[in-house]
GROMACS .gro file of C-alpha atoms in nm:
model
  217
    1MET     CA    1  -4.331  -3.044  -7.252
    2THR     CA    2  -4.624  -2.826  -7.327
    3VAL     CA    3  -4.702  -2.693  -7.669
    4ALA     CA    4  -4.610  -2.341  -7.558
    5GLU     CA    5  -4.263  -2.465  -7.435
    6HIS     CA    6  -4.198  -2.652  -7.750
    7PHE     CA    7  -4.269  -2.319  -7.941
    8ALA     CA    8  -4.051  -2.126  -7.710
    9LEU     CA    9  -3.754  -2.360  -7.806
   10GLU     CA   10  -3.837  -2.366  -8.184
   11ALA     CA   11  -3.915  -1.977  -8.207
   12GLN     CA   12  -3.537  -1.911  -8.154
   13MET     CA   13  -3.463  -2.109  -8.487
   14LEU     CA   14  -3.731  -1.931  -8.699
   15GLN     CA   15  -3.644  -1.648  -8.951
   16PRO     CA   16  -3.788  -1.312  -8.913
   17LEU     CA   17  -4.098  -1.235  -9.108
   18PRO     CA   18  -4.047  -1.062  -9.454
   19VAL     CA   19  -4.080  -0.694  -9.463
   20GLU     CA   20  -4.315  -0.711  -9.761
   21ALA     CA   21  -4.664  -0.797  -9.695
   22PHE     CA   22  -4.784  -1.152  -9.847
   23ASP     CA   23  -5.048  -1.097 -10.115
   24SER     CA   24  -5.297  -1.370 -10.087
   25ALA     CA   25  -5.540  -1.224 -10.347
   26ARG     CA   26  -5.611  -1.434 -10.642
   27SER     CA   27  -5.581  -1.290 -10.986
   28MET     CA   28  -5.834  -1.337 -11.277
   29GLN     CA   29  -5.948  -1.196 -11.605
   30CYS     CA   30  -6.315  -1.115 -11.622
   31ARG     CA   31  -6.528  -0.964 -11.885
   32VAL     CA   32  -6.746  -0.669 -11.810
   33ASP     CA   33  -7.111  -0.731 -11.901
   34SER     CA   34  -7.350  -0.488 -12.072
   35LYS     CA   35  -7.478  -0.374 -11.720
   36SER     CA   36  -7.110  -0.273 -11.640
   37ARG     CA   37  -7.049  -0.555 -11.395
   38VAL     CA   38  -6.792  -0.837 -11.345
   39CYS     CA   39  -6.914  -1.182 -11.234
   40VAL     CA   40  -6.671  -1.318 -10.959
   41ARG     CA   41  -6.744  -1.649 -10.796
   42GLN     CA   42  -7.122  -1.603 -10.909
   43SER     CA   43  -7.152  -1.257 -10.772
   44PHE     CA   44  -7.155  -0.917 -10.961
   45TYR     CA   45  -6.953  -0.611 -10.883
   46SER     CA   46  -6.991  -0.277 -11.070
   47VAL     CA   47  -6.720  -0.096 -11.267
   48PRO     CA   48  -6.726   0.226 -11.425
   49ILE     CA   49  -6.967   0.228 -11.740
   50ARG     CA   50  -6.690   0.300 -11.965
   51TYR     CA   51  -6.537  -0.040 -11.926
   52ALA     CA   52  -6.848  -0.228 -12.039
   53GLY     CA   53  -6.757  -0.501 -12.285
   54ARG     CA   54  -6.388  -0.517 -12.206
   55ARG     CA   55  -6.190  -0.769 -12.020
   56MET     CA   56  -6.052  -0.659 -11.694
   57GLN     CA   57  -5.808  -0.795 -11.431
   58VAL     CA   58  -5.958  -0.882 -11.111
   59ARG     CA   59  -5.797  -0.938 -10.788
   60LEU     CA   60  -5.999  -1.157 -10.535
   61GLY     CA   61  -5.907  -1.128 -10.163
   62ALA     CA   62  -6.057  -1.250  -9.849
   63GLU     CA   63  -6.238  -0.919  -9.777
   64ALA     CA   64  -6.237  -0.727 -10.114
   65VAL     CA   65  -6.267  -0.749 -10.481
   66GLU     CA   66  -6.048  -0.497 -10.680
   67VAL     CA   67  -6.092  -0.431 -11.057
   68LEU     CA   68  -5.777  -0.305 -11.227
   69ASP     CA   69  -5.722  -0.106 -11.558
   70GLY     CA   70  -5.355  -0.175 -11.611
   71SER     CA   71  -5.208  -0.109 -11.272
   72ARG     CA   72  -5.472   0.145 -11.178
   73ALA     CA   73  -5.763   0.035 -10.945
   74VAL     CA   74  -6.093   0.157 -11.095
   75ALA     CA   75  -6.339  -0.030 -10.853
   76VAL     CA   76  -6.310  -0.180 -10.517
   77HIS     CA   77  -6.598  -0.351 -10.337
   78PRO     CA   78  -6.629  -0.537 -10.025
   79ARG     CA   79  -6.637  -0.919 -10.111
   80ALA     CA   80  -7.009  -1.044 -10.124
   81ALA     CA   81  -7.092  -1.286  -9.860
   82HIS     CA   82  -7.335  -1.481 -10.066
   83LYS     CA   83  -7.369  -1.617 -10.428
   84HIS     CA   84  -7.578  -1.415 -10.674
   85MET     CA   85  -7.546  -1.091 -10.491
   86GLN     CA   86  -7.495  -0.743 -10.661
   87ILE     CA   87  -7.260  -0.509 -10.529
   88LEU     CA   88  -7.322  -0.171 -10.716
   89VAL     CA   89  -7.191   0.168 -10.694
   90LEU     CA   90  -7.428   0.455 -10.815
   91ASP     CA   91  -7.125   0.663 -10.933
   92HIS     CA   92  -7.027   0.401 -11.189
   93TYR     CA   93  -7.345   0.482 -11.372
   94LEU     CA   94  -7.355   0.846 -11.362
   95GLU     CA   95  -7.246   0.910 -11.740
   96ILE     CA   96  -7.524   0.682 -11.867
   97LEU     CA   97  -7.768   0.803 -11.641
   98ALA     CA   98  -7.677   1.182 -11.751
   99ARG     CA   99  -7.789   1.065 -12.108
  100LYS     CA  100  -8.098   0.878 -11.973
  101PRO     CA  101  -8.208   1.070 -11.659
  102GLY     CA  102  -8.554   0.903 -11.670
  103ALA     CA  103  -8.389   0.568 -11.579
  104LEU     CA  104  -8.250   0.690 -11.242
  105PRO     CA  105  -8.574   0.658 -11.020
  106ASN     CA  106  -8.577   0.277 -11.077
  107ALA     CA  107  -8.212   0.205 -11.105
  108THR     CA  108  -8.090  -0.085 -10.903
  109ALA     CA  109  -7.763   0.119 -10.821
  110LEU     CA  110  -7.987   0.394 -10.678
  111ALA     CA  111  -8.158   0.145 -10.441
  112ARG     CA  112  -7.821   0.006 -10.332
  113ALA     CA  113  -7.685   0.363 -10.269
  114ARG     CA  114  -7.991   0.442 -10.061
  115ALA     CA  115  -7.957   0.118  -9.869
  116SER     CA  116  -7.596   0.188  -9.782
  117GLY     CA  117  -7.655   0.553  -9.681
  118ALA     CA  118  -7.426   0.691  -9.960
  119PHE     CA  119  -7.750   0.839 -10.120
  120SER     CA  120  -7.874   1.042  -9.805
  121GLU     CA  121  -8.200   1.209  -9.720
  122VAL     CA  122  -8.033   1.541  -9.822
  123HIS     CA  123  -7.987   1.400 -10.182
  124ASP     CA  124  -8.344   1.280 -10.199
  125ARG     CA  125  -8.480   1.637 -10.061
  126PHE     CA  126  -8.256   1.811 -10.315
  127TRP     CA  127  -8.365   1.592 -10.587
  128THR     CA  128  -8.748   1.632 -10.514
  129THR     CA  129  -8.691   2.013 -10.474
  130ALA     CA  130  -8.517   2.013 -10.819
  131ARG     CA  131  -8.788   1.825 -10.995
  132GLU     CA  132  -9.063   2.045 -10.863
  133ARG     CA  133  -8.871   2.372 -10.989
  134LEU     CA  134  -8.719   2.252 -11.304
  135GLY     CA  135  -8.923   1.943 -11.420
  136ASP     CA  136  -8.843   1.574 -11.401
  137ARG     CA  137  -8.565   1.557 -11.663
  138GLU     CA  138  -8.389   1.881 -11.576
  139GLY     CA  139  -8.403   1.819 -11.185
  140THR     CA  140  -8.272   1.484 -11.228
  141ASN     CA  141  -7.987   1.622 -11.434
  142ALA     CA  142  -7.924   1.874 -11.169
  143LEU     CA  143  -7.896   1.583 -10.916
  144ILE     CA  144  -7.657   1.395 -11.141
  145GLU     CA  145  -7.452   1.714 -11.177
  146VAL     CA  146  -7.416   1.707 -10.793
  147LEU     CA  147  -7.340   1.347 -10.781
  148LEU     CA  148  -7.055   1.395 -11.027
  149ALA     CA  149  -6.910   1.681 -10.817
  150GLN     CA  150  -6.856   1.409 -10.539
  151ARG     CA  151  -6.562   1.291 -10.747
  152GLN     CA  152  -6.363   1.603 -10.665
  153LEU     CA  153  -6.523   1.699 -10.329
  154PRO     CA  154  -6.591   1.502 -10.010
  155ALA     CA  155  -6.956   1.371  -9.997
  156ALA     CA  156  -6.988   1.547  -9.654
  157ALA     CA  157  -6.905   1.879  -9.822
  158VAL     CA  158  -7.136   1.827 -10.106
  159ILE     CA  159  -7.416   1.738  -9.868
  160ALA     CA  160  -7.337   2.072  -9.674
  161GLY     CA  161  -7.346   2.234 -10.011
  162MET     CA  162  -7.685   2.117 -10.111
  163THR     CA  163  -7.830   2.218  -9.766
  164ALA     CA  164  -7.687   2.558  -9.802
  165ALA     CA  165  -7.799   2.602 -10.157
  166MET     CA  166  -8.160   2.498 -10.071
  167SER     CA  167  -8.146   2.746  -9.763
  168VAL     CA  168  -8.133   3.022 -10.040
  169HIS     CA  169  -8.398   2.825 -10.255
  170SER     CA  170  -8.140   2.733 -10.522
  171VAL     CA  171  -8.117   2.384 -10.691
  172ASP     CA  172  -7.824   2.512 -10.916
  173PRO     CA  173  -7.542   2.264 -10.917
  174ALA     CA  174  -7.281   2.550 -10.952
  175VAL     CA  175  -7.419   2.700 -10.623
  176VAL     CA  176  -7.383   2.364 -10.449
  177ALA     CA  177  -7.033   2.339 -10.571
  178ILE     CA  178  -6.940   2.677 -10.435
  179GLU     CA  179  -7.119   2.618 -10.104
  180ALA     CA  180  -6.929   2.276 -10.069
  181ARG     CA  181  -6.587   2.441 -10.126
  182LYS     CA  182  -6.695   2.722  -9.860
  183HIS     CA  183  -6.746   2.420  -9.629
  184LEU     CA  184  -6.401   2.290  -9.694
  185GLU     CA  185  -6.250   2.642  -9.610
  186THR     CA  186  -6.090   2.685  -9.257
  187ASP     CA  187  -5.940   2.983  -9.102
  188ALA     CA  188  -5.571   3.017  -9.078
  189VAL     CA  189  -5.433   2.884  -8.778
  190ILE     CA  190  -5.261   3.140  -8.550
  191ILE     CA  191  -4.917   3.021  -8.451
  192PRO     CA  192  -4.809   3.189  -8.126
  193ILE     CA  193  -4.438   3.315  -8.172
  194GLY     CA  194  -4.379   3.375  -7.798
  195GLU     CA  195  -4.147   3.651  -7.676
  196HIS     CA  196  -3.817   3.492  -7.768
  197LEU     CA  197  -3.825   3.712  -8.106
  198ALA     CA  198  -3.827   4.034  -7.905
  199ARG     CA  199  -3.453   4.042  -7.919
  200PHE     CA  200  -3.488   4.099  -8.319
  201ASP     CA  201  -3.687   4.441  -8.245
  202ARG     CA  202  -3.513   4.733  -8.386
  203PRO     CA  203  -3.590   5.113  -8.351
  204ALA     CA  204  -3.777   5.281  -8.652
  205PRO     CA  205  -3.530   5.438  -8.872
  206SER     CA  206  -3.459   5.824  -8.859
  207LEU     CA  207  -3.520   6.005  -9.179
  208ASP     CA  208  -3.331   6.331  -9.030
  209ARG     CA  209  -3.047   6.294  -9.265
  210TYR     CA  210  -3.271   6.338  -9.568
  211ASP     CA  211  -3.360   6.675  -9.431
  212SER     CA  212  -3.009   6.786  -9.488
  213LEU     CA  213  -3.060   6.715  -9.871
  214LEU     CA  214  -3.335   6.940  -9.885
  215GLU     CA  215  -3.142   7.226  -9.714
  216ALA     CA  216  -2.861   7.158  -9.962
  217GLN     CA  217  -3.095   7.244 -10.261
   0.00000   0.00000   0.00000
């Protein structure tokens, strides 16, 4: 008998697979360093800056690394393919960069964001324009406010908002947010009701009876 024929016989005696997915991730505790990173298998993954110095629960899967605060995931990264890699997310550092905007141009997280495409050419153009008009510090702060807006709005909408704001010669983060929300607005869908509701049509009511009340006076 072939292997396939043996399996066909044995398959009839196998139990069905469980409904719940089998969790193969390895759980561990890791300390967040001063650069707001956890070290997992000799690779570094960023977490939001507010967790610096804390011990965090980390789930190491075959394809992803998940960092938890209690039961809530605060960072999810693709698993590094090699040792000593840094997987950093620019959003995790925005609060500290808002206090120290001069650190943004040389930030490793910014270089990673550019390489991944998360920090687009439109971001760079907005940043350059903002610094030309407001100065380096205030222009960088304007960019950081726009990046913070991406926590509530889709990145594509914020990019559209920056483009629209620059088209009217504005680098105001509030204008970017307004234009981004406009980008999300869609016209109401018109739902055809067909002709089957025609049977509910009624003639307009007559007010002739009320004329008799006037005559009575």
